Amino acid sequence: MSGLRIEVLGAGIIGLTVADELARRGHDVTVIDPRPARGASYAAAGMLSPAAEVWHGEEELLRLGLESLRLWPELAGRLRVELRQHGSLLVGADAGDLQQVDRQVELLARHGHPVEPLDRAAVREREPTLARVAGGALLPGEASVDPREVCAALLQRVPVAAAPRGRTDVTVVATGAGLPGPFAGLVSGVRGEILRLRSDDPPTRTVRGWSAGEPVYVVPRGDGRVVIGATSERHDGPAVVTGGGVHRLLGAARRLWPAVDRAELLETTARDRPATADGLPLVGPSGVDGVLLAAGHHRHGVLLAPLTAQLVVDHLETGRVDPVLDPRRPMEGMR
Ligand code: GLY
């Protein structure tokens, strides 16, 4: 089926990627957003790290993330954006943190995922700027992109309007943490505060670490820019950057990467991640005729964008829905 008139609500990385894929399949698509690419995608670090980001109980996310990671080279090539493919490094600052890394390595090994455990010296050999870590593990095959660059490229390709334009055959709701009307209760905001810095001594690859019990990540762009993230907090107020958040992130990062002390702090940002009750996104029919959801991606919007686009298009063409992502599934309690 092609030639449908479709409005995609939300010009974040999910809405834009879905819109681009729909347009490629011959549909007449407009994206509706008064502030394109200024939501969660604006804050996101852009880790394409399904294994570095996985935790116990999130095995479905690992499967989905690996599937989507395989789609990224084609998407990045089409958009002419840089895809940094240096793998990710899991690290622990001290012996207690290393236990967390070991548990994650065991989980990944159980799923047959390639992971190379590294002692302190081996980490420093690969990343000399991580002077203080107790050890870690290398996850080859993982990558990163700059989500702002990706969104800017997508905005060159799809028409965007500030408000809905009238009759449509299909509406795709991709408005992140702010879902409209009947869907509002399906996601809740989880505030993430994130820092952008410039350094002469950045790590060469994404570092996902435990630091005195705090999770933290350091994502280098390749030109000296580095992203440090992220806090994670359910709240009812506006997503603002707090002194405590900045303090915690810098403290956790500098135990792993001491060069943070010399880095120039460029920007602090806070946005709400859109979290669902069961931690999995909502992709497919909403239960309202002609309305699909592509929402609730929580910490994984950038990684899962190309898979989400493919699933939305497949659903329109074949009616297929991935049952674990079906927005009509029953969900219990917020995590
Ligand atoms: N995916 C990283 C974060 O949500 O902080």
GROMACS .gro file of N, CA, C and O in nm, residues 194-289:
model
  384
  194ILE      N    1   2.242   1.585   3.121
  194ILE     CA    2   2.355   1.541   3.040
  194ILE      C    3   2.446   1.661   3.015
  194ILE      O    4   2.399   1.776   3.009
  195LEU      N    5   2.575   1.635   3.003
  195LEU     CA    6   2.674   1.743   2.988
  195LEU      C    7   2.748   1.729   2.857
  195LEU      O    8   2.774   1.617   2.811
  196ARG      N    9   2.785   1.842   2.799
  196ARG     CA   10   2.868   1.841   2.679
  196ARG      C   11   2.996   1.920   2.710
  196ARG      O   12   2.988   2.031   2.765
  197LEU      N   13   3.110   1.860   2.675
  197LEU     CA   14   3.238   1.922   2.706
  197LEU      C   15   3.329   1.915   2.583
  197LEU      O   16   3.299   1.844   2.486
  198ARG      N   17   3.439   1.989   2.591
  198ARG     CA   18   3.544   1.976   2.488
  198ARG      C   19   3.674   1.944   2.560
  198ARG      O   20   3.708   2.007   2.661
  199SER      N   21   3.746   1.842   2.509
  199SER     CA   22   3.866   1.794   2.578
  199SER      C   23   3.979   1.771   2.478
  199SER      O   24   3.956   1.731   2.363
  200ASP      N   25   4.103   1.793   2.526
  200ASP     CA   26   4.221   1.756   2.446
  200ASP      C   27   4.257   1.610   2.466
  200ASP      O   28   4.341   1.557   2.393
  201ASP      N   29   4.198   1.545   2.566
  201ASP     CA   30   4.231   1.404   2.596
  201ASP      C   31   4.106   1.318   2.605
  201ASP      O   32   4.080   1.256   2.709
  202PRO      N   33   4.026   1.315   2.499
  202PRO     CA   34   3.903   1.235   2.509
  202PRO      C   35   3.935   1.086   2.496
  202PRO      O   36   4.036   1.050   2.434
  203PRO      N   37   3.849   0.999   2.549
  203PRO     CA   38   3.863   0.857   2.514
  203PRO      C   39   3.831   0.839   2.366
  203PRO      O   40   3.770   0.927   2.305
  204THR      N   41   3.871   0.726   2.308
  204THR     CA   42   3.846   0.708   2.164
  204THR      C   43   3.713   0.641   2.136
  204THR      O   44   3.665   0.644   2.024
  205ARG      N   45   3.655   0.578   2.237
  205ARG     CA   46   3.529   0.505   2.216
  205ARG      C   47   3.434   0.530   2.333
  205ARG      O   48   3.474   0.584   2.436
  206THR      N   49   3.310   0.490   2.316
  206THR     CA   50   3.211   0.505   2.423
  206THR      C   51   3.254   0.427   2.546
  206THR      O   52   3.291   0.310   2.537
  207VAL      N   53   3.250   0.493   2.661
  207VAL     CA   54   3.283   0.430   2.789
  207VAL      C   55   3.155   0.425   2.871
  207VAL      O   56   3.092   0.528   2.895
  208ARG      N   57   3.115   0.304   2.908
  208ARG     CA   58   2.996   0.287   2.993
  208ARG      C   59   3.048   0.236   3.126
  208ARG      O   60   3.104   0.126   3.133
  209GLY      N   61   3.037   0.316   3.230
  209GLY     CA   62   3.107   0.277   3.351
  209GLY      C   63   3.021   0.276   3.475
  209GLY      O   64   2.912   0.333   3.480
  210TRP      N   65   3.077   0.206   3.576
  210TRP     CA   66   3.028   0.216   3.712
  210TRP      C   67   3.135   0.287   3.791
  210TRP      O   68   3.254   0.253   3.782
  211SER      N   69   3.093   0.386   3.869
  211SER     CA   70   3.189   0.470   3.937
  211SER      C   71   3.139   0.495   4.079
  211SER      O   72   3.043   0.571   4.097
  212ALA      N   73   3.200   0.427   4.177
  212ALA     CA   74   3.154   0.432   4.316
  212ALA      C   75   3.003   0.407   4.323
  212ALA      O   76   2.930   0.480   4.390
  213GLY      N   77   2.959   0.309   4.250
  213GLY     CA   78   2.818   0.268   4.252
  213GLY      C   79   2.727   0.346   4.160
  213GLY      O   80   2.610   0.313   4.144
  214GLU      N   81   2.779   0.452   4.096
  214GLU     CA   82   2.696   0.536   4.006
  214GLU      C   83   2.719   0.492   3.862
  214GLU      O   84   2.835   0.485   3.817
  215PRO      N   85   2.612   0.472   3.785
  215PRO     CA   86   2.632   0.450   3.642
  215PRO      C   87   2.662   0.582   3.572
  215PRO      O   88   2.603   0.684   3.605
  216VAL      N   89   2.752   0.578   3.475
  216VAL     CA   90   2.786   0.700   3.401
  216VAL      C   91   2.840   0.658   3.265
  216VAL      O   92   2.892   0.548   3.251
  217TYR      N   93   2.820   0.744   3.165
  217TYR     CA   94   2.883   0.715   3.036
  217TYR      C   95   2.953   0.839   2.981
  217TYR      O   96   2.917   0.953   3.015
  218VAL      N   97   3.054   0.811   2.900
  218VAL     CA   98   3.134   0.916   2.836
  218VAL      C   99   3.139   0.881   2.688
  218VAL      O  100   3.187   0.774   2.650
  219VAL      N  101   3.083   0.969   2.605
  219VAL     CA  102   3.073   0.938   2.461
  219VAL      C  103   3.150   1.044   2.383
  219VAL      O  104   3.109   1.161   2.379
  220PRO      N  105   3.264   1.006   2.322
  220PRO     CA  106   3.340   1.103   2.243
  220PRO      C  107   3.286   1.114   2.101
  220PRO      O  108   3.238   1.016   2.044
  221ARG      N  109   3.295   1.233   2.046
  221ARG     CA  110   3.247   1.254   1.908
  221ARG      C  111   3.356   1.236   1.803
  221ARG      O  112   3.326   1.226   1.686
  222GLY      N  113   3.482   1.247   1.843
  222GLY     CA  114   3.588   1.233   1.743
  222GLY      C  115   3.657   1.363   1.709
  222GLY      O  116   3.757   1.365   1.639
  223ASP      N  117   3.601   1.476   1.757
  223ASP     CA  118   3.663   1.605   1.729
  223ASP      C  119   3.692   1.679   1.860
  223ASP      O  120   3.703   1.801   1.861
  224GLY      N  121   3.703   1.604   1.969
  224GLY     CA  122   3.729   1.666   2.100
  224GLY      C  123   3.603   1.688   2.182
  224GLY      O  124   3.609   1.708   2.303
  225ARG      N  125   3.487   1.686   2.116
  225ARG     CA  126   3.362   1.700   2.194
  225ARG      C  127   3.330   1.568   2.263
  225ARG      O  128   3.351   1.461   2.206
  226VAL      N  129   3.280   1.579   2.384
  226VAL     CA  130   3.252   1.461   2.466
  226VAL      C  131   3.119   1.484   2.537
  226VAL      O  132   3.090   1.595   2.582
  227VAL      N  133   3.037   1.380   2.543
  227VAL     CA  134   2.910   1.388   2.613
  227VAL      C  135   2.920   1.300   2.739
  227VAL      O  136   2.966   1.186   2.731
  228ILE      N  137   2.879   1.355   2.851
  228ILE     CA  138   2.876   1.278   2.976
  228ILE      C  139   2.732   1.269   3.024
  228ILE      O  140   2.662   1.369   3.037
  229GLY      N  141   2.686   1.146   3.047
  229GLY     CA  142   2.549   1.131   3.094
  229GLY      C  143   2.536   1.013   3.187
  229GLY      O  144   2.632   0.941   3.210
  230ALA      N  145   2.424   0.993   3.228
  230ALA     CA  146   2.312   1.085   3.242
  230ALA      C  147   2.242   1.050   3.371
  230ALA      O  148   2.244   0.934   3.412
  231THR      N  149   2.182   1.150   3.433
  231THR     CA  150   2.102   1.120   3.552
  231THR      C  151   1.973   1.053   3.507
  231THR      O  152   1.937   1.055   3.388
  232SER      N  153   1.902   0.997   3.600
  232SER     CA  154   1.779   0.927   3.566
  232SER      C  155   1.685   0.937   3.686
  232SER      O  156   1.714   0.882   3.792
  233GLU      N  157   1.575   1.010   3.667
  233GLU     CA  158   1.492   1.040   3.783
  233GLU      C  159   1.347   1.063   3.739
  233GLU      O  160   1.322   1.146   3.650
  234ARG      N  161   1.255   0.988   3.800
  234ARG     CA  162   1.113   1.015   3.775
  234ARG      C  163   1.073   1.140   3.853
  234ARG      O  164   1.112   1.155   3.968
  235HIS      N  165   0.997   1.226   3.790
  235HIS     CA  166   0.959   1.351   3.859
  235HIS      C  167   0.836   1.408   3.792
  235HIS      O  168   0.798   1.366   3.681
  236ASP      N  169   0.773   1.505   3.857
  236ASP     CA  170   0.651   1.565   3.803
  236ASP      C  171   0.674   1.705   3.747
  236ASP      O  172   0.589   1.759   3.678
  237GLY      N  173   0.787   1.764   3.777
  237GLY     CA  174   0.810   1.903   3.738
  237GLY      C  175   0.872   1.914   3.601
  237GLY      O  176   0.885   1.816   3.528
  238PRO      N  177   0.912   2.036   3.563
  238PRO     CA  178   0.981   2.054   3.434
  238PRO      C  179   1.120   1.990   3.438
  238PRO      O  180   1.179   1.975   3.545
  239ALA      N  181   1.168   1.951   3.320
  239ALA     CA  182   1.299   1.886   3.312
  239ALA      C  183   1.407   1.994   3.315
  239ALA      O  184   1.440   2.053   3.213
  240VAL      N  185   1.460   2.023   3.433
  240VAL     CA  186   1.564   2.125   3.446
  240VAL      C  187   1.695   2.060   3.489
  240VAL      O  188   1.695   1.952   3.547
  241VAL      N  189   1.805   2.127   3.457
  241VAL     CA  190   1.937   2.081   3.504
  241VAL      C  191   1.953   2.125   3.648
  241VAL      O  192   1.927   2.240   3.683
  242THR      N  193   1.996   2.033   3.734
  242THR     CA  194   2.013   2.067   3.876
  242THR      C  195   2.162   2.068   3.912
  242THR      O  196   2.243   1.998   3.847
  243GLY      N  197   2.194   2.143   4.015
  243GLY     CA  198   2.332   2.144   4.065
  243GLY      C  199   2.376   2.005   4.105
  243GLY      O  200   2.488   1.961   4.075
  244GLY      N  201   2.286   1.934   4.171
  244GLY     CA  202   2.318   1.799   4.217
  244GLY      C  203   2.346   1.705   4.101
  244GLY      O  204   2.436   1.621   4.108
  245GLY      N  205   2.269   1.721   3.994
  245GLY     CA  206   2.288   1.635   3.877
  245GLY      C  207   2.425   1.657   3.813
  245GLY      O  208   2.498   1.562   3.782
  246VAL      N  209   2.461   1.785   3.795
  246VAL     CA  210   2.591   1.816   3.735
  246VAL      C  211   2.704   1.765   3.825
  246VAL      O  212   2.802   1.704   3.777
  247HIS      N  213   2.688   1.785   3.955
  247HIS     CA  214   2.790   1.742   4.051
  247HIS      C  215   2.809   1.590   4.043
  247HIS      O  216   2.922   1.540   4.037
  248ARG      N  217   2.696   1.517   4.041
  248ARG     CA  218   2.705   1.371   4.039
  248ARG      C  219   2.771   1.321   3.911
  248ARG      O  220   2.856   1.232   3.912
  249LEU      N  221   2.732   1.381   3.797
  249LEU     CA  222   2.788   1.334   3.669
  249LEU      C  223   2.938   1.363   3.661
  249LEU      O  224   3.016   1.276   3.618
  250LEU      N  225   2.977   1.484   3.699
  250LEU     CA  226   3.120   1.517   3.691
  250LEU      C  227   3.200   1.430   3.788
  250LEU      O  228   3.309   1.382   3.756
  251GLY      N  229   3.145   1.409   3.908
  251GLY     CA  230   3.214   1.326   4.007
  251GLY      C  231   3.233   1.184   3.958
  251GLY      O  232   3.341   1.126   3.969
  252ALA      N  233   3.125   1.128   3.901
  252ALA     CA  234   3.133   0.989   3.853
  252ALA      C  235   3.228   0.980   3.734
  252ALA      O  236   3.309   0.886   3.725
  253ALA      N  237   3.222   1.077   3.643
  253ALA     CA  238   3.306   1.071   3.523
  253ALA      C  239   3.454   1.086   3.558
  253ALA      O  240   3.540   1.016   3.503
  254ARG      N  241   3.486   1.175   3.652
  254ARG     CA  242   3.630   1.202   3.678
  254ARG      C  243   3.699   1.088   3.750
  254ARG      O  244   3.820   1.073   3.740
  255ARG      N  245   3.620   1.000   3.819
  255ARG     CA  246   3.683   0.881   3.878
  255ARG      C  247   3.729   0.784   3.769
  255ARG      O  248   3.819   0.703   3.791
  256LEU      N  249   3.666   0.791   3.652
  256LEU     CA  250   3.705   0.703   3.541
  256LEU      C  251   3.801   0.776   3.447
  256LEU      O  252   3.896   0.718   3.395
  257TRP      N  253   3.770   0.901   3.421
  257TRP     CA  254   3.839   0.978   3.317
  257TRP      C  255   3.883   1.112   3.378
  257TRP      O  256   3.813   1.212   3.368
  258PRO      N  257   4.001   1.112   3.442
  258PRO     CA  258   4.043   1.232   3.517
  258PRO      C  259   4.057   1.357   3.430
  258PRO      O  260   4.048   1.469   3.482
  259ALA      N  261   4.076   1.340   3.299
  259ALA     CA  262   4.094   1.457   3.212
  259ALA      C  263   3.971   1.546   3.209
  259ALA      O  264   3.976   1.658   3.157
  260VAL      N  265   3.861   1.499   3.267
  260VAL     CA  266   3.741   1.584   3.271
  260VAL      C  267   3.772   1.715   3.344
  260VAL      O  268   3.713   1.820   3.314
  261ASP      N  269   3.867   1.711   3.436
  261ASP     CA  270   3.899   1.833   3.513
  261ASP      C  271   3.952   1.946   3.424
  261ASP      O  272   3.938   2.062   3.457
  262ARG      N  273   4.014   1.909   3.314
  262ARG     CA  274   4.071   2.011   3.223
  262ARG      C  275   3.978   2.043   3.106
  262ARG      O  276   4.006   2.130   3.025
  263ALA      N  277   3.870   1.968   3.095
  263ALA     CA  278   3.781   1.986   2.979
  263ALA      C  279   3.696   2.112   2.996
  263ALA      O  280   3.662   2.151   3.108
  264GLU      N  281   3.663   2.173   2.882
  264GLU     CA  282   3.576   2.292   2.884
  264GLU      C  283   3.431   2.245   2.889
  264GLU      O  284   3.388   2.166   2.803
  265LEU      N  285   3.357   2.294   2.987
  265LEU     CA  286   3.215   2.258   2.996
  265LEU      C  287   3.137   2.347   2.900
  265LEU      O  288   3.133   2.469   2.916
  266LEU      N  289   3.076   2.285   2.797
  266LEU     CA  290   3.009   2.362   2.692
  266LEU      C  291   2.860   2.378   2.717
  266LEU      O  292   2.801   2.481   2.681
  267GLU      N  293   2.800   2.275   2.773
  267GLU     CA  294   2.653   2.278   2.776
  267GLU      C  295   2.600   2.179   2.880
  267GLU      O  296   2.657   2.071   2.897
  268THR      N  297   2.494   2.219   2.947
  268THR     CA  298   2.418   2.125   3.030
  268THR      C  299   2.275   2.122   2.976
  268THR      O  300   2.222   2.225   2.936
  269THR      N  301   2.218   2.004   2.971
  269THR     CA  302   2.085   1.989   2.911
  269THR      C  303   2.005   1.890   2.996
  269THR      O  304   2.062   1.795   3.050
  270ALA      N  305   1.876   1.911   3.004
  270ALA     CA  306   1.788   1.813   3.067
  270ALA      C  307   1.665   1.792   2.981
  270ALA      O  308   1.610   1.888   2.926
  271ARG      N  309   1.627   1.669   2.964
  271ARG     CA  310   1.504   1.635   2.892
  271ARG      C  311   1.441   1.512   2.958
  271ARG      O  312   1.511   1.436   3.025
  272ASP      N  313   1.314   1.493   2.933
  272ASP     CA  314   1.246   1.373   2.982
  272ASP      C  315   1.256   1.259   2.882
  272ASP      O  316   1.221   1.276   2.765
  273ARG      N  317   1.302   1.144   2.930
  273ARG     CA  318   1.294   1.023   2.848
  273ARG      C  319   1.151   0.968   2.860
  273ARG      O  320   1.093   0.973   2.968
  274PRO      N  321   1.099   0.910   2.752
  274PRO     CA  322   0.964   0.855   2.759
  274PRO      C  323   0.966   0.709   2.801
  274PRO      O  324   1.002   0.622   2.723
  275ALA      N  325   0.926   0.681   2.925
  275ALA     CA  326   0.935   0.544   2.977
  275ALA      C  327   0.797   0.479   2.982
  275ALA      O  328   0.699   0.543   3.021
  276THR      N  329   0.792   0.352   2.943
  276THR     CA  330   0.667   0.275   2.955
  276THR      C  331   0.672   0.191   3.083
  276THR      O  332   0.777   0.177   3.145
  277ALA      N  333   0.558   0.131   3.117
  277ALA     CA  334   0.550   0.053   3.242
  277ALA      C  335   0.639  -0.071   3.238
  277ALA      O  336   0.695  -0.110   3.339
  278ASP      N  337   0.652  -0.133   3.120
  278ASP     CA  338   0.732  -0.257   3.115
  278ASP      C  339   0.869  -0.235   3.051
  278ASP      O  340   0.943  -0.330   3.027
  279GLY      N  341   0.904  -0.110   3.026
  279GLY     CA  342   1.038  -0.078   2.977
  279GLY      C  343   1.057  -0.100   2.828
  279GLY      O  344   1.166  -0.078   2.775
  280LEU      N  345   0.952  -0.143   2.759
  280LEU     CA  346   0.963  -0.167   2.614
  280LEU      C  347   0.884  -0.062   2.538
  280LEU      O  348   0.779  -0.016   2.586
  281PRO      N  349   0.930  -0.025   2.419
  281PRO     CA  350   0.858   0.078   2.342
  281PRO      C  351   0.719   0.033   2.298
  281PRO      O  352   0.683  -0.085   2.308
  282LEU      N  353   0.644   0.130   2.247
  282LEU     CA  354   0.510   0.108   2.193
  282LEU      C  355   0.519   0.133   2.043
  282LEU      O  356   0.535   0.248   2.001
  283VAL      N  357   0.510   0.027   1.964
  283VAL     CA  358   0.524   0.045   1.818
  283VAL      C  359   0.416  -0.037   1.750
  283VAL      O  360   0.417  -0.160   1.754
  284GLY      N  361   0.321   0.032   1.686
  284GLY     CA  362   0.214  -0.038   1.615
  284GLY      C  363   0.080   0.026   1.641
  284GLY      O  364   0.071   0.144   1.680
  285PRO      N  365  -0.028  -0.050   1.621
  285PRO     CA  366  -0.163   0.007   1.630
  285PRO      C  367  -0.197   0.050   1.772
  285PRO      O  368  -0.168  -0.020   1.868
  286SER      N  369  -0.261   0.165   1.782
  286SER     CA  370  -0.290   0.222   1.915
  286SER      C  371  -0.419   0.171   1.974
  286SER      O  372  -0.446   0.193   2.092
  287GLY      N  373  -0.503   0.109   1.890
  287GLY     CA  374  -0.639   0.074   1.935
  287GLY      C  375  -0.741   0.177   1.887
  287GLY      O  376  -0.860   0.153   1.891
  288VAL      N  377  -0.693   0.292   1.840
  288VAL     CA  378  -0.781   0.394   1.779
  288VAL      C  379  -0.760   0.383   1.627
  288VAL      O  380  -0.645   0.383   1.580
  289ASP      N  381  -0.869   0.374   1.552
  289ASP     CA  382  -0.859   0.357   1.407
  289ASP      C  383  -0.771   0.462   1.342
  289ASP      O  384  -0.788   0.582   1.367
   0.00000   0.00000   0.00000
